[in-house]
Amino acid sequence: MELRVWGCRGSVPTPGPSTVTYGGNTSCVEVVLDDAETAVVLDAGTGIRALGVDLVARGTRRIVLFLTHLHLDHLEGLRFFAPLWDPRVTVEIHGPRSPVVSLRDRILRAFSPPLFPLDVRDVPARLVFNDLPGDPWRANGLTLSSELVLHPGPTVGFRLETAATAVAYLPDHEPALAGIEGRTPDWISAGGLARDADVVLHDAQYFEDEYDDRIGWGHSSVAHAVRYCEAVGARRLVLFHHEPTHSDRDLERLEDRARELNDGIDPLLAREGMTIDL
Amino acid sequence: MAAKQKQLLLILAREFISNLSTSALIADADGNLVFYNEAAEAVVGRRFAEAGEMPLEQWLDAFEPRGSDSAPLPAERRPTRIAFVERRAAHEVYLVTSADGVEREVEVSAFPLFAHAEEFVGVVAIFWRR
């Protein structure tokens, strides 16, 4: 399994000279499997636009998209995802329903006027919607599980597992709000998803002092991300969902802070274009 | 496979009742008592860390719940059982004998938790010493 990061910025796209190293596109990660016919994608932030162009070039006809939630920074790229406009393509979209509205109807709200000139019903590709959390999804030796996680509104996290490795993807997550200290992993938000994972891509939007003014906004400080990985026994932390106001230099200070807190989990900044080979 | 973990709503409920000064407990969708708070420890006479998780019925039986006439309280009148089995809110006043041997009159309100319209994830019960 290989992960390719197409977008790792949080909240809003931030193109510009101060973000060229780590990128300004919002969340999108491709999971590369042995099966070249199927593309597995996590989230549809603006990073998915470039991925879509690439998938068209590759001739991929089946795309399985897993959405953690429907905040715009995880959805807004979908409308500009080139494979949607090809009738030969099937796109399976898995994501959280709300307690009262299905995933399809929730996406319809963002994919229709006045937010977009076209309606999702105008999309030529075949669309299939599947509400999460549900049964694990399996293909080509990969098992993908989902659980509801702590973030405002219905939000899931993912665990991707093969015989050789396990990865957790938790781009928007504030586990500290319900407690990390003194809890066993089964009592920590997404503790089952990230437990003993080889790699955890985790929300680390803030420095500790920034978090103090943003408690309850659904994101973690770098210290909470580190503490979370320690609590669930994860081996490596990839710092994800970069704060829009943070420049490349700020992010490098964030990584330094994570290393200062625990070098043993080998903290690493997610960067647009990076590949994580597992 | 992902390791088993508590449903998010239960994690949030635990955090919520951990910060309450009112006695409260939570049970999961399998009918297991999974947590009670510090305030409840004073009523129960035993710390949760010592008691640990256990089937809800077993936990209730330990306190010999009785009606005002001192007759055993039938299971079908126990609010937590009603919330669990019938999936509806319930309220009752009854006598218990705590782990410390003291008889106490308690007032219990229990209600089921639904994460989605049809997804039952557990029960919360709040109880007051009268």
mmCIF file of C-alpha atoms in Angstrom:
data_model
loop_
_atom_site.group_PDB
_atom_site.id
_atom_site.type_symbol
_atom_site.label_atom_id
_atom_site.label_comp_id
_atom_site.label_asym_id
_atom_site.label_seq_id
_atom_site.Cartn_x
_atom_site.Cartn_y
_atom_site.Cartn_z
ATOM 1 C CA MET A 1 0.000 0.000 0.000
ATOM 2 C CA GLU A 2 1.144 3.485 -0.812
ATOM 3 C CA LEU A 3 -0.421 6.805 0.143
ATOM 4 C CA ARG A 4 -0.099 9.885 -2.037
ATOM 5 C CA VAL A 5 -0.959 13.235 -0.523
ATOM 6 C CA TRP A 6 -2.774 15.561 -2.954
ATOM 7 C CA GLY A 7 -3.828 18.055 -0.304
ATOM 8 C CA CYS A 8 -3.151 18.451 3.418
ATOM 9 C CA ARG A 9 -4.136 22.033 4.220
ATOM 10 C CA GLY A 10 -6.921 22.562 6.705
ATOM 11 C CA SER A 11 -10.040 24.704 6.546
ATOM 12 C CA VAL A 12 -9.479 26.682 3.345
ATOM 13 C CA PRO A 13 -7.110 26.529 0.351
ATOM 14 C CA THR A 14 -4.024 28.692 0.818
ATOM 15 C CA PRO A 15 -2.086 29.103 -2.427
ATOM 16 C CA GLY A 16 0.813 31.512 -2.346
ATOM 17 C CA PRO A 17 4.538 31.914 -1.948
ATOM 18 C CA SER A 18 4.509 31.134 1.788
ATOM 19 C CA THR A 19 2.951 27.685 1.322
ATOM 20 C CA VAL A 20 4.747 26.257 -1.716
ATOM 21 C CA THR A 21 6.675 23.609 0.210
ATOM 22 C CA TYR A 22 3.786 21.934 2.058
ATOM 23 C CA GLY A 23 1.016 23.034 -0.274
ATOM 24 C CA GLY A 24 -2.224 24.963 -0.104
ATOM 25 C CA ASN A 25 -4.763 22.409 -1.330
ATOM 26 C CA THR A 26 -7.216 20.999 1.179
ATOM 27 C CA SER A 27 -7.470 17.354 2.215
ATOM 28 C CA CYS A 28 -7.152 14.593 -0.356
ATOM 29 C CA VAL A 29 -5.124 11.391 -0.106
ATOM 30 C CA GLU A 30 -4.921 8.641 -2.699
ATOM 31 C CA VAL A 31 -4.493 5.050 -1.574
ATOM 32 C CA VAL A 32 -2.540 3.245 -4.258
ATOM 33 C CA LEU A 33 -3.303 -0.447 -4.571
ATOM 34 C CA ASP A 34 -1.986 -3.153 -6.865
ATOM 35 C CA ASP A 35 -5.237 -2.903 -8.813
ATOM 36 C CA ALA A 36 -4.680 -0.144 -11.365
ATOM 37 C CA GLU A 37 -8.341 -0.313 -12.424
ATOM 38 C CA THR A 38 -9.597 1.068 -9.116
ATOM 39 C CA ALA A 39 -8.618 4.308 -7.413
ATOM 40 C CA VAL A 40 -9.266 4.684 -3.690
ATOM 41 C CA VAL A 41 -9.399 8.268 -2.486
ATOM 42 C CA LEU A 42 -9.778 9.779 0.974
ATOM 43 C CA ASP A 43 -11.591 13.118 1.023
ATOM 44 C CA ALA A 44 -12.438 15.541 -1.735
ATOM 45 C CA GLY A 45 -10.788 18.794 -0.743
ATOM 46 C CA THR A 46 -9.282 20.898 -3.490
ATOM 47 C CA GLY A 47 -6.417 18.419 -3.810
ATOM 48 C CA ILE A 48 -8.785 16.065 -5.615
ATOM 49 C CA ARG A 49 -8.892 18.363 -8.648
ATOM 50 C CA ALA A 50 -5.328 17.555 -9.711
ATOM 51 C CA LEU A 51 -5.828 13.907 -8.804
ATOM 52 C CA GLY A 52 -8.867 13.819 -11.092
ATOM 53 C CA VAL A 53 -6.823 15.089 -14.023
ATOM 54 C CA ASP A 54 -4.263 12.377 -13.288
ATOM 55 C CA LEU A 55 -6.925 9.649 -13.076
ATOM 56 C CA VAL A 56 -8.354 10.674 -16.432
ATOM 57 C CA ALA A 57 -4.859 10.373 -17.924
ATOM 58 C CA ARG A 58 -4.517 6.932 -16.341
ATOM 59 C CA GLY A 59 -7.879 5.871 -17.761
ATOM 60 C CA THR A 60 -9.231 4.834 -14.355
ATOM 61 C CA ARG A 61 -12.895 3.862 -14.602
ATOM 62 C CA ARG A 62 -13.728 2.938 -11.000
ATOM 63 C CA ILE A 63 -13.165 5.395 -8.183
ATOM 64 C CA VAL A 64 -14.024 4.700 -4.569
ATOM 65 C CA LEU A 65 -14.139 7.914 -2.559
ATOM 66 C CA PHE A 66 -14.302 7.923 1.222
ATOM 67 C CA LEU A 67 -15.311 11.203 2.836
ATOM 68 C CA THR A 68 -14.528 11.821 6.492
ATOM 69 C CA HIS A 69 -17.209 14.513 6.633
ATOM 70 C CA LEU A 70 -18.841 17.167 4.527
ATOM 71 C CA HIS A 71 -17.220 20.362 5.722
ATOM 72 C CA LEU A 72 -16.319 22.257 2.574
ATOM 73 C CA ASP A 73 -12.566 21.769 2.855
ATOM 74 C CA HIS A 74 -13.204 18.032 2.449
ATOM 75 C CA LEU A 75 -15.832 18.287 -0.270
ATOM 76 C CA GLU A 76 -15.365 21.369 -2.407
ATOM 77 C CA GLY A 77 -12.987 19.709 -4.873
ATOM 78 C CA LEU A 78 -15.575 17.089 -5.815
ATOM 79 C CA ARG A 79 -17.379 19.479 -8.143
ATOM 80 C CA PHE A 80 -14.170 19.882 -10.142
ATOM 81 C CA PHE A 81 -13.186 16.202 -10.129
ATOM 82 C CA ALA A 82 -12.756 15.468 -13.836
ATOM 83 C CA PRO A 83 -13.803 11.764 -13.755
ATOM 84 C CA LEU A 84 -17.313 12.834 -12.698
ATOM 85 C CA TRP A 85 -17.839 14.240 -16.152
ATOM 86 C CA ASP A 86 -17.104 10.943 -17.951
ATOM 87 C CA PRO A 87 -20.131 8.626 -18.404
ATOM 88 C CA ARG A 88 -17.853 5.562 -18.511
ATOM 89 C CA VAL A 89 -16.735 6.146 -14.918
ATOM 90 C CA THR A 90 -18.330 4.851 -11.722
ATOM 91 C CA VAL A 91 -17.712 6.812 -8.544
ATOM 92 C CA GLU A 92 -18.700 5.155 -5.273
ATOM 93 C CA ILE A 93 -18.973 7.773 -2.552
ATOM 94 C CA HIS A 94 -18.866 6.604 1.057
ATOM 95 C CA GLY A 95 -19.383 9.140 3.820
ATOM 96 C CA PRO A 96 -21.277 9.934 6.986
ATOM 97 C CA ARG A 97 -24.976 10.525 6.951
ATOM 98 C CA SER A 98 -26.451 12.881 9.503
ATOM 99 C CA PRO A 99 -28.902 11.563 12.079
ATOM 100 C CA VAL A 100 -31.738 12.592 9.772
ATOM 101 C CA VAL A 101 -30.352 13.106 6.245
ATOM 102 C CA SER A 102 -28.692 10.572 3.944
ATOM 103 C CA LEU A 103 -25.207 11.116 2.526
ATOM 104 C CA ARG A 104 -26.623 11.612 -0.953
ATOM 105 C CA ASP A 105 -29.009 14.339 0.142
ATOM 106 C CA ARG A 106 -26.326 16.049 2.176
ATOM 107 C CA ILE A 107 -23.971 16.147 -0.829
ATOM 108 C CA LEU A 108 -26.817 17.370 -3.000
ATOM 109 C CA ARG A 109 -26.992 20.515 -0.885
ATOM 110 C CA ALA A 110 -23.391 21.453 -1.731
ATOM 111 C CA PHE A 111 -23.615 20.269 -5.323
ATOM 112 C CA SER A 112 -26.530 22.376 -6.561
ATOM 113 C CA PRO A 113 -27.473 26.050 -7.032
ATOM 114 C CA PRO A 114 -26.776 28.534 -5.592
ATOM 115 C CA LEU A 115 -23.435 26.992 -4.562
ATOM 116 C CA PHE A 116 -22.796 25.428 -7.976
ATOM 117 C CA PRO A 117 -24.443 25.962 -11.366
ATOM 118 C CA LEU A 118 -25.168 22.273 -11.899
ATOM 119 C CA ASP A 119 -26.999 19.668 -9.892
ATOM 120 C CA VAL A 120 -25.451 16.356 -8.862
ATOM 121 C CA ARG A 121 -28.155 14.718 -11.027
ATOM 122 C CA ASP A 122 -26.465 16.297 -14.061
ATOM 123 C CA VAL A 123 -23.239 14.383 -13.447
ATOM 124 C CA PRO A 124 -22.644 11.939 -16.333
ATOM 125 C CA ALA A 125 -20.620 9.435 -14.281
ATOM 126 C CA ARG A 126 -22.502 6.701 -12.450
ATOM 127 C CA LEU A 127 -22.685 7.686 -8.788
ATOM 128 C CA VAL A 128 -23.263 5.270 -5.932
ATOM 129 C CA PHE A 129 -23.728 6.545 -2.375
ATOM 130 C CA ASN A 130 -23.091 4.578 0.776
ATOM 131 C CA ASP A 131 -23.712 5.862 4.301
ATOM 132 C CA LEU A 132 -20.986 5.476 6.937
ATOM 133 C CA PRO A 133 -20.109 4.082 9.373
ATOM 134 C CA GLY A 134 -20.983 0.668 8.060
ATOM 135 C CA ASP A 135 -19.390 -2.667 7.337
ATOM 136 C CA PRO A 136 -15.682 -2.602 6.474
ATOM 137 C CA TRP A 137 -14.907 -2.155 2.767
ATOM 138 C CA ARG A 138 -12.558 -4.720 1.276
ATOM 139 C CA ALA A 139 -10.623 -4.916 -1.996
ATOM 140 C CA ASN A 140 -7.259 -6.244 -3.129
ATOM 141 C CA GLY A 141 -6.128 -7.197 0.346
ATOM 142 C CA LEU A 142 -7.116 -3.832 1.826
ATOM 143 C CA THR A 143 -9.688 -3.523 4.596
ATOM 144 C CA LEU A 144 -10.996 -0.035 5.288
ATOM 145 C CA SER A 145 -12.955 0.482 8.512
ATOM 146 C CA SER A 146 -14.695 3.620 9.725
ATOM 147 C CA GLU A 147 -15.943 4.934 13.057
ATOM 148 C CA LEU A 148 -17.535 8.184 14.142
ATOM 149 C CA VAL A 149 -14.907 10.497 15.632
ATOM 150 C CA LEU A 150 -14.915 13.672 17.659
ATOM 151 C CA HIS A 151 -15.358 16.688 15.363
ATOM 152 C CA PRO A 152 -18.355 19.013 15.010
ATOM 153 C CA GLY A 153 -21.082 17.359 12.920
ATOM 154 C CA PRO A 154 -21.143 13.757 11.709
ATOM 155 C CA THR A 155 -17.511 12.839 11.026
ATOM 156 C CA VAL A 156 -15.743 9.528 10.590
ATOM 157 C CA GLY A 157 -12.116 8.457 10.638
ATOM 158 C CA PHE A 158 -10.626 5.558 8.723
ATOM 159 C CA ARG A 159 -8.319 2.642 9.371
ATOM 160 C CA LEU A 160 -6.699 1.078 6.324
ATOM 161 C CA GLU A 161 -5.214 -2.303 6.881
ATOM 162 C CA THR A 162 -3.381 -4.908 4.827
ATOM 163 C CA ALA A 163 -1.669 -8.071 6.014
ATOM 164 C CA ALA A 164 1.533 -6.070 6.411
ATOM 165 C CA THR A 165 0.525 -2.678 7.700
ATOM 166 C CA ALA A 166 -2.140 -0.453 9.278
ATOM 167 C CA VAL A 167 -2.738 3.242 8.761
ATOM 168 C CA ALA A 168 -5.229 5.574 10.425
ATOM 169 C CA TYR A 169 -6.527 8.689 8.679
ATOM 170 C CA LEU A 170 -7.918 11.274 11.107
ATOM 171 C CA PRO A 171 -7.541 14.660 9.421
ATOM 172 C CA ASP A 172 -10.141 16.469 11.537
ATOM 173 C CA HIS A 173 -10.144 15.247 15.079
ATOM 174 C CA GLU A 174 -10.186 16.717 18.568
ATOM 175 C CA PRO A 175 -9.906 13.711 20.890
ATOM 176 C CA ALA A 176 -8.748 15.878 23.788
ATOM 177 C CA LEU A 177 -12.265 17.261 24.097
ATOM 178 C CA ALA A 178 -13.463 13.914 25.460
ATOM 179 C CA GLY A 179 -10.195 13.014 27.126
ATOM 180 C CA ILE A 180 -6.958 11.260 26.269
ATOM 181 C CA GLU A 181 -5.132 11.201 29.595
ATOM 182 C CA GLY A 182 -5.911 8.270 31.835
ATOM 183 C CA ARG A 183 -8.107 6.576 29.242
ATOM 184 C CA THR A 184 -7.653 3.179 27.703
ATOM 185 C CA PRO A 185 -7.722 3.293 23.860
ATOM 186 C CA ASP A 186 -11.276 1.896 23.703
ATOM 187 C CA TRP A 187 -12.458 5.001 25.582
ATOM 188 C CA ILE A 188 -10.593 7.478 23.355
ATOM 189 C CA SER A 189 -12.249 8.849 20.229
ATOM 190 C CA ALA A 190 -11.028 6.742 17.278
ATOM 191 C CA GLY A 191 -8.877 4.740 19.669
ATOM 192 C CA GLY A 192 -9.865 1.534 17.896
ATOM 193 C CA LEU A 193 -9.025 2.944 14.483
ATOM 194 C CA ALA A 194 -5.542 4.108 15.368
ATOM 195 C CA ARG A 195 -4.563 1.463 17.885
ATOM 196 C CA ASP A 196 -1.063 0.108 17.187
ATOM 197 C CA ALA A 197 -1.133 1.645 13.709
ATOM 198 C CA ASP A 198 2.126 1.914 11.804
ATOM 199 C CA VAL A 199 1.229 5.407 10.634
ATOM 200 C CA VAL A 200 -1.397 7.887 11.806
ATOM 201 C CA LEU A 201 -2.219 10.909 9.666
ATOM 202 C CA HIS A 202 -3.632 13.141 12.351
ATOM 203 C CA ASP A 203 -4.974 16.631 12.730
ATOM 204 C CA ALA A 204 -2.272 18.875 14.230
ATOM 205 C CA GLN A 205 -3.631 22.226 13.207
ATOM 206 C CA TYR A 206 -2.426 24.314 16.116
ATOM 207 C CA PHE A 207 0.466 25.123 18.361
ATOM 208 C CA GLU A 208 -0.512 24.638 21.986
ATOM 209 C CA ASP A 209 -1.128 28.349 22.636
ATOM 210 C CA GLU A 210 -3.325 28.649 19.536
ATOM 211 C CA TYR A 211 -5.473 25.721 20.666
ATOM 212 C CA ASP A 212 -6.328 27.432 23.929
ATOM 213 C CA ASP A 213 -8.497 29.939 22.032
ATOM 214 C CA ARG A 214 -10.076 27.316 19.766
ATOM 215 C CA ILE A 215 -11.243 24.574 22.100
ATOM 216 C CA GLY A 216 -14.242 22.813 20.614
ATOM 217 C CA TRP A 217 -13.526 23.851 17.032
ATOM 218 C CA GLY A 218 -12.783 20.221 16.191
ATOM 219 C CA HIS A 219 -9.026 20.316 15.742
ATOM 220 C CA SER A 220 -5.972 19.310 17.713
ATOM 221 C CA SER A 221 -2.842 20.963 18.939
ATOM 222 C CA VAL A 222 0.453 19.371 18.038
ATOM 223 C CA ALA A 223 0.788 18.268 21.668
ATOM 224 C CA HIS A 224 -2.597 16.523 21.581
ATOM 225 C CA ALA A 225 -1.699 14.774 18.318
ATOM 226 C CA VAL A 226 1.498 13.487 19.897
ATOM 227 C CA ARG A 227 -0.251 12.481 23.098
ATOM 228 C CA TYR A 228 -2.983 10.732 21.128
ATOM 229 C CA CYS A 229 -0.448 8.654 19.189
ATOM 230 C CA GLU A 230 1.282 7.701 22.430
ATOM 231 C CA ALA A 231 -2.024 6.688 24.017
ATOM 232 C CA VAL A 232 -3.092 4.428 21.144
ATOM 233 C CA GLY A 233 0.364 2.955 20.583
ATOM 234 C CA ALA A 234 0.863 4.356 17.079
ATOM 235 C CA ARG A 235 4.375 4.129 15.686
ATOM 236 C CA ARG A 236 4.530 7.186 13.443
ATOM 237 C CA LEU A 237 2.680 10.498 13.358
ATOM 238 C CA VAL A 238 2.120 12.409 10.139
ATOM 239 C CA LEU A 239 1.045 15.950 11.016
ATOM 240 C CA PHE A 240 -1.976 16.811 8.865
ATOM 241 C CA HIS A 241 -4.604 19.516 8.276
ATOM 242 C CA HIS A 242 -2.247 22.466 8.372
ATOM 243 C CA GLU A 243 -3.598 25.721 9.763
ATOM 244 C CA PRO A 244 -4.240 28.165 6.868
ATOM 245 C CA THR A 245 -2.361 30.995 8.585
ATOM 246 C CA HIS A 246 0.761 28.866 8.996
ATOM 247 C CA SER A 247 3.554 29.454 6.508
ATOM 248 C CA ASP A 248 6.014 26.741 5.536
ATOM 249 C CA ARG A 249 8.366 28.100 8.174
ATOM 250 C CA ASP A 250 5.645 27.935 10.842
ATOM 251 C CA LEU A 251 4.927 24.338 9.908
ATOM 252 C CA GLU A 252 8.582 23.422 10.289
ATOM 253 C CA ARG A 253 8.486 24.876 13.787
ATOM 254 C CA LEU A 254 5.398 22.738 14.411
ATOM 255 C CA GLU A 255 7.294 19.631 13.343
ATOM 256 C CA ASP A 256 10.204 20.634 15.581
ATOM 257 C CA ARG A 257 7.756 20.975 18.463
ATOM 258 C CA ALA A 258 6.347 17.507 17.791
ATOM 259 C CA ARG A 259 9.868 16.062 17.796
ATOM 260 C CA GLU A 260 10.614 17.877 21.017
ATOM 261 C CA LEU A 261 7.541 16.283 22.582
ATOM 262 C CA ASN A 262 8.301 12.777 21.357
ATOM 263 C CA ASP A 263 10.920 12.008 18.778
ATOM 264 C CA GLY A 264 10.108 8.315 19.180
ATOM 265 C CA ILE A 265 6.967 8.562 17.038
ATOM 266 C CA ASP A 266 9.067 10.125 14.278
ATOM 267 C CA PRO A 267 6.748 13.075 13.551
ATOM 268 C CA LEU A 268 6.631 14.203 9.956
ATOM 269 C CA LEU A 269 4.764 17.024 8.223
ATOM 270 C CA ALA A 270 2.352 15.985 5.499
ATOM 271 C CA ARG A 271 3.330 17.672 2.263
ATOM 272 C CA GLU A 272 1.431 17.952 -0.973
ATOM 273 C CA GLY A 273 2.967 15.497 -3.423
ATOM 274 C CA MET A 274 4.518 13.289 -0.782
ATOM 275 C CA THR A 275 4.281 9.523 -0.994
ATOM 276 C CA ILE A 276 4.134 7.311 2.053
ATOM 277 C CA ASP A 277 5.262 3.823 1.136
ATOM 278 C CA LEU A 278 4.038 1.217 3.589
ATOM 279 C CA MET B 1 -9.457 -5.048 11.684
ATOM 280 C CA ALA B 2 -9.917 -1.981 13.816
ATOM 281 C CA ALA B 3 -9.772 -2.752 17.528
ATOM 282 C CA LYS B 4 -13.090 -2.682 19.353
ATOM 283 C CA GLN B 5 -13.857 0.695 20.828
ATOM 284 C CA LYS B 6 -16.747 2.395 22.539
ATOM 285 C CA GLN B 7 -19.273 4.150 20.364
ATOM 286 C CA LEU B 8 -18.511 7.876 20.104
ATOM 287 C CA LEU B 9 -21.767 8.813 21.804
ATOM 288 C CA LEU B 10 -20.772 6.742 24.841
ATOM 289 C CA ILE B 11 -17.341 8.398 24.912
ATOM 290 C CA LEU B 12 -19.042 11.789 24.885
ATOM 291 C CA ALA B 13 -21.590 10.656 27.482
ATOM 292 C CA ARG B 14 -18.788 9.494 29.765
ATOM 293 C CA GLU B 15 -17.039 12.832 29.469
ATOM 294 C CA PHE B 16 -20.336 14.594 30.129
ATOM 295 C CA ILE B 17 -21.252 12.639 33.256
ATOM 296 C CA SER B 18 -17.659 12.748 34.500
ATOM 297 C CA ASN B 19 -18.171 16.475 34.870
ATOM 298 C CA LEU B 20 -21.591 16.239 36.519
ATOM 299 C CA SER B 21 -22.047 16.572 40.240
ATOM 300 C CA THR B 22 -25.261 14.560 39.818
ATOM 301 C CA SER B 23 -24.925 10.781 40.066
ATOM 302 C CA ALA B 24 -25.110 9.099 36.673
ATOM 303 C CA LEU B 25 -24.213 5.886 34.885
ATOM 304 C CA ILE B 26 -24.015 4.709 31.312
ATOM 305 C CA ALA B 27 -24.636 1.294 29.817
ATOM 306 C CA ASP B 28 -23.791 0.151 26.315
ATOM 307 C CA ALA B 29 -26.003 -1.426 23.646
ATOM 308 C CA ASP B 30 -25.178 -4.911 24.956
ATOM 309 C CA GLY B 31 -26.597 -4.088 28.376
ATOM 310 C CA ASN B 32 -23.278 -3.693 30.143
ATOM 311 C CA LEU B 33 -22.721 -1.009 32.712
ATOM 312 C CA VAL B 34 -19.626 0.680 31.299
ATOM 313 C CA PHE B 35 -19.170 3.680 33.586
ATOM 314 C CA TYR B 36 -20.529 5.557 36.560
ATOM 315 C CA ASN B 37 -19.263 8.888 37.802
ATOM 316 C CA GLU B 38 -17.707 10.052 41.042
ATOM 317 C CA ALA B 39 -21.019 11.400 42.327
ATOM 318 C CA ALA B 40 -22.551 7.964 41.820
ATOM 319 C CA GLU B 41 -19.698 6.380 43.725
ATOM 320 C CA ALA B 42 -20.954 8.167 46.821
ATOM 321 C CA VAL B 43 -24.393 6.580 46.374
ATOM 322 C CA VAL B 44 -23.146 3.189 45.292
ATOM 323 C CA GLY B 45 -20.526 3.037 48.021
ATOM 324 C CA ARG B 46 -17.912 1.677 45.648
ATOM 325 C CA ARG B 47 -15.490 3.262 43.161
ATOM 326 C CA PHE B 48 -15.996 2.429 39.497
ATOM 327 C CA ALA B 49 -12.324 1.566 39.179
ATOM 328 C CA GLU B 50 -12.920 -1.226 41.711
ATOM 329 C CA ALA B 51 -16.244 -2.389 40.319
ATOM 330 C CA GLY B 52 -15.380 -2.297 36.611
ATOM 331 C CA GLU B 53 -17.734 -3.109 33.773
ATOM 332 C CA MET B 54 -20.476 -5.655 34.375
ATOM 333 C CA PRO B 55 -23.933 -6.607 33.100
ATOM 334 C CA LEU B 56 -26.427 -3.952 34.104
ATOM 335 C CA GLU B 57 -28.832 -6.444 35.704
ATOM 336 C CA GLN B 58 -26.050 -7.895 37.832
ATOM 337 C CA TRP B 59 -25.144 -4.435 39.013
ATOM 338 C CA LEU B 60 -28.753 -3.570 39.873
ATOM 339 C CA ASP B 61 -29.357 -6.858 41.671
ATOM 340 C CA ALA B 62 -26.379 -6.143 43.916
ATOM 341 C CA PHE B 63 -28.292 -3.238 45.449
ATOM 342 C CA GLU B 64 -31.453 -5.230 46.166
ATOM 343 C CA PRO B 65 -33.807 -2.580 44.752
ATOM 344 C CA ARG B 66 -37.073 -2.462 46.673
ATOM 345 C CA GLY B 67 -40.312 -0.542 46.415
ATOM 346 C CA SER B 68 -41.664 1.701 49.184
ATOM 347 C CA ASP B 69 -43.363 -1.398 50.668
ATOM 348 C CA SER B 70 -39.900 -3.017 50.902
ATOM 349 C CA ALA B 71 -40.937 -5.696 48.386
ATOM 350 C CA PRO B 72 -38.329 -6.381 45.652
ATOM 351 C CA LEU B 73 -38.733 -3.988 42.749
ATOM 352 C CA PRO B 74 -39.805 -6.034 39.705
ATOM 353 C CA ALA B 75 -37.367 -5.877 36.809
ATOM 354 C CA GLU B 76 -40.035 -4.355 34.581
ATOM 355 C CA ARG B 77 -40.207 -1.296 36.866
ATOM 356 C CA ARG B 78 -36.477 -0.599 36.847
ATOM 357 C CA PRO B 79 -35.873 2.552 34.747
ATOM 358 C CA THR B 80 -32.540 1.409 33.297
ATOM 359 C CA ARG B 81 -34.076 -1.890 32.236
ATOM 360 C CA ILE B 82 -37.066 -0.108 30.671
ATOM 361 C CA ALA B 83 -34.741 2.267 28.800
ATOM 362 C CA PHE B 84 -32.660 -0.692 27.627
ATOM 363 C CA VAL B 85 -35.412 -3.168 26.729
ATOM 364 C CA GLU B 86 -38.265 -0.892 25.672
ATOM 365 C CA ARG B 87 -36.046 1.915 24.367
ATOM 366 C CA ARG B 88 -37.999 4.632 26.139
ATOM 367 C CA ALA B 89 -37.434 7.047 29.014
ATOM 368 C CA ALA B 90 -38.504 5.922 32.493
ATOM 369 C CA HIS B 91 -38.499 7.232 36.048
ATOM 370 C CA GLU B 92 -38.902 5.514 39.417
ATOM 371 C CA VAL B 93 -38.285 5.986 43.154
ATOM 372 C CA TYR B 94 -37.015 3.001 45.125
ATOM 373 C CA LEU B 95 -34.840 1.828 47.987
ATOM 374 C CA VAL B 96 -31.387 0.321 47.579
ATOM 375 C CA THR B 97 -28.771 -1.057 49.906
ATOM 376 C CA SER B 98 -25.398 0.327 48.853
ATOM 377 C CA ALA B 99 -22.148 -1.589 48.889
ATOM 378 C CA ASP B 100 -21.317 0.105 52.196
ATOM 379 C CA GLY B 101 -24.449 -1.490 53.717
ATOM 380 C CA VAL B 102 -26.429 1.742 54.003
ATOM 381 C CA GLU B 103 -30.081 1.781 52.873
ATOM 382 C CA ARG B 104 -30.852 4.733 50.631
ATOM 383 C CA GLU B 105 -33.904 5.988 48.798
ATOM 384 C CA VAL B 106 -33.020 6.958 45.251
ATOM 385 C CA GLU B 107 -34.906 8.568 42.388
ATOM 386 C CA VAL B 108 -33.784 7.325 38.991
ATOM 387 C CA SER B 109 -34.399 8.701 35.485
ATOM 388 C CA ALA B 110 -33.123 6.672 32.555
ATOM 389 C CA PHE B 111 -33.276 7.262 28.816
ATOM 390 C CA PRO B 112 -32.003 5.450 25.741
ATOM 391 C CA LEU B 113 -29.336 6.924 23.463
ATOM 392 C CA PHE B 114 -29.767 6.776 19.694
ATOM 393 C CA ALA B 115 -26.842 7.800 17.484
ATOM 394 C CA HIS B 116 -28.989 7.732 14.384
ATOM 395 C CA ALA B 117 -32.699 7.297 14.044
ATOM 396 C CA GLU B 118 -32.519 3.552 14.566
ATOM 397 C CA GLU B 119 -29.091 2.996 16.061
ATOM 398 C CA PHE B 120 -29.429 2.260 19.745
ATOM 399 C CA VAL B 121 -26.067 2.713 21.449
ATOM 400 C CA GLY B 122 -26.866 2.556 25.152
ATOM 401 C CA VAL B 123 -28.562 4.065 28.171
ATOM 402 C CA VAL B 124 -27.881 6.975 30.495
ATOM 403 C CA ALA B 125 -29.378 6.946 33.986
ATOM 404 C CA ILE B 126 -29.279 9.826 36.423
ATOM 405 C CA PHE B 127 -30.127 9.239 40.053
ATOM 406 C CA TRP B 128 -30.649 11.360 43.096
ATOM 407 C CA ARG B 129 -30.515 10.478 46.753
ATOM 408 C CA ARG B 130 -33.801 11.581 48.303
#
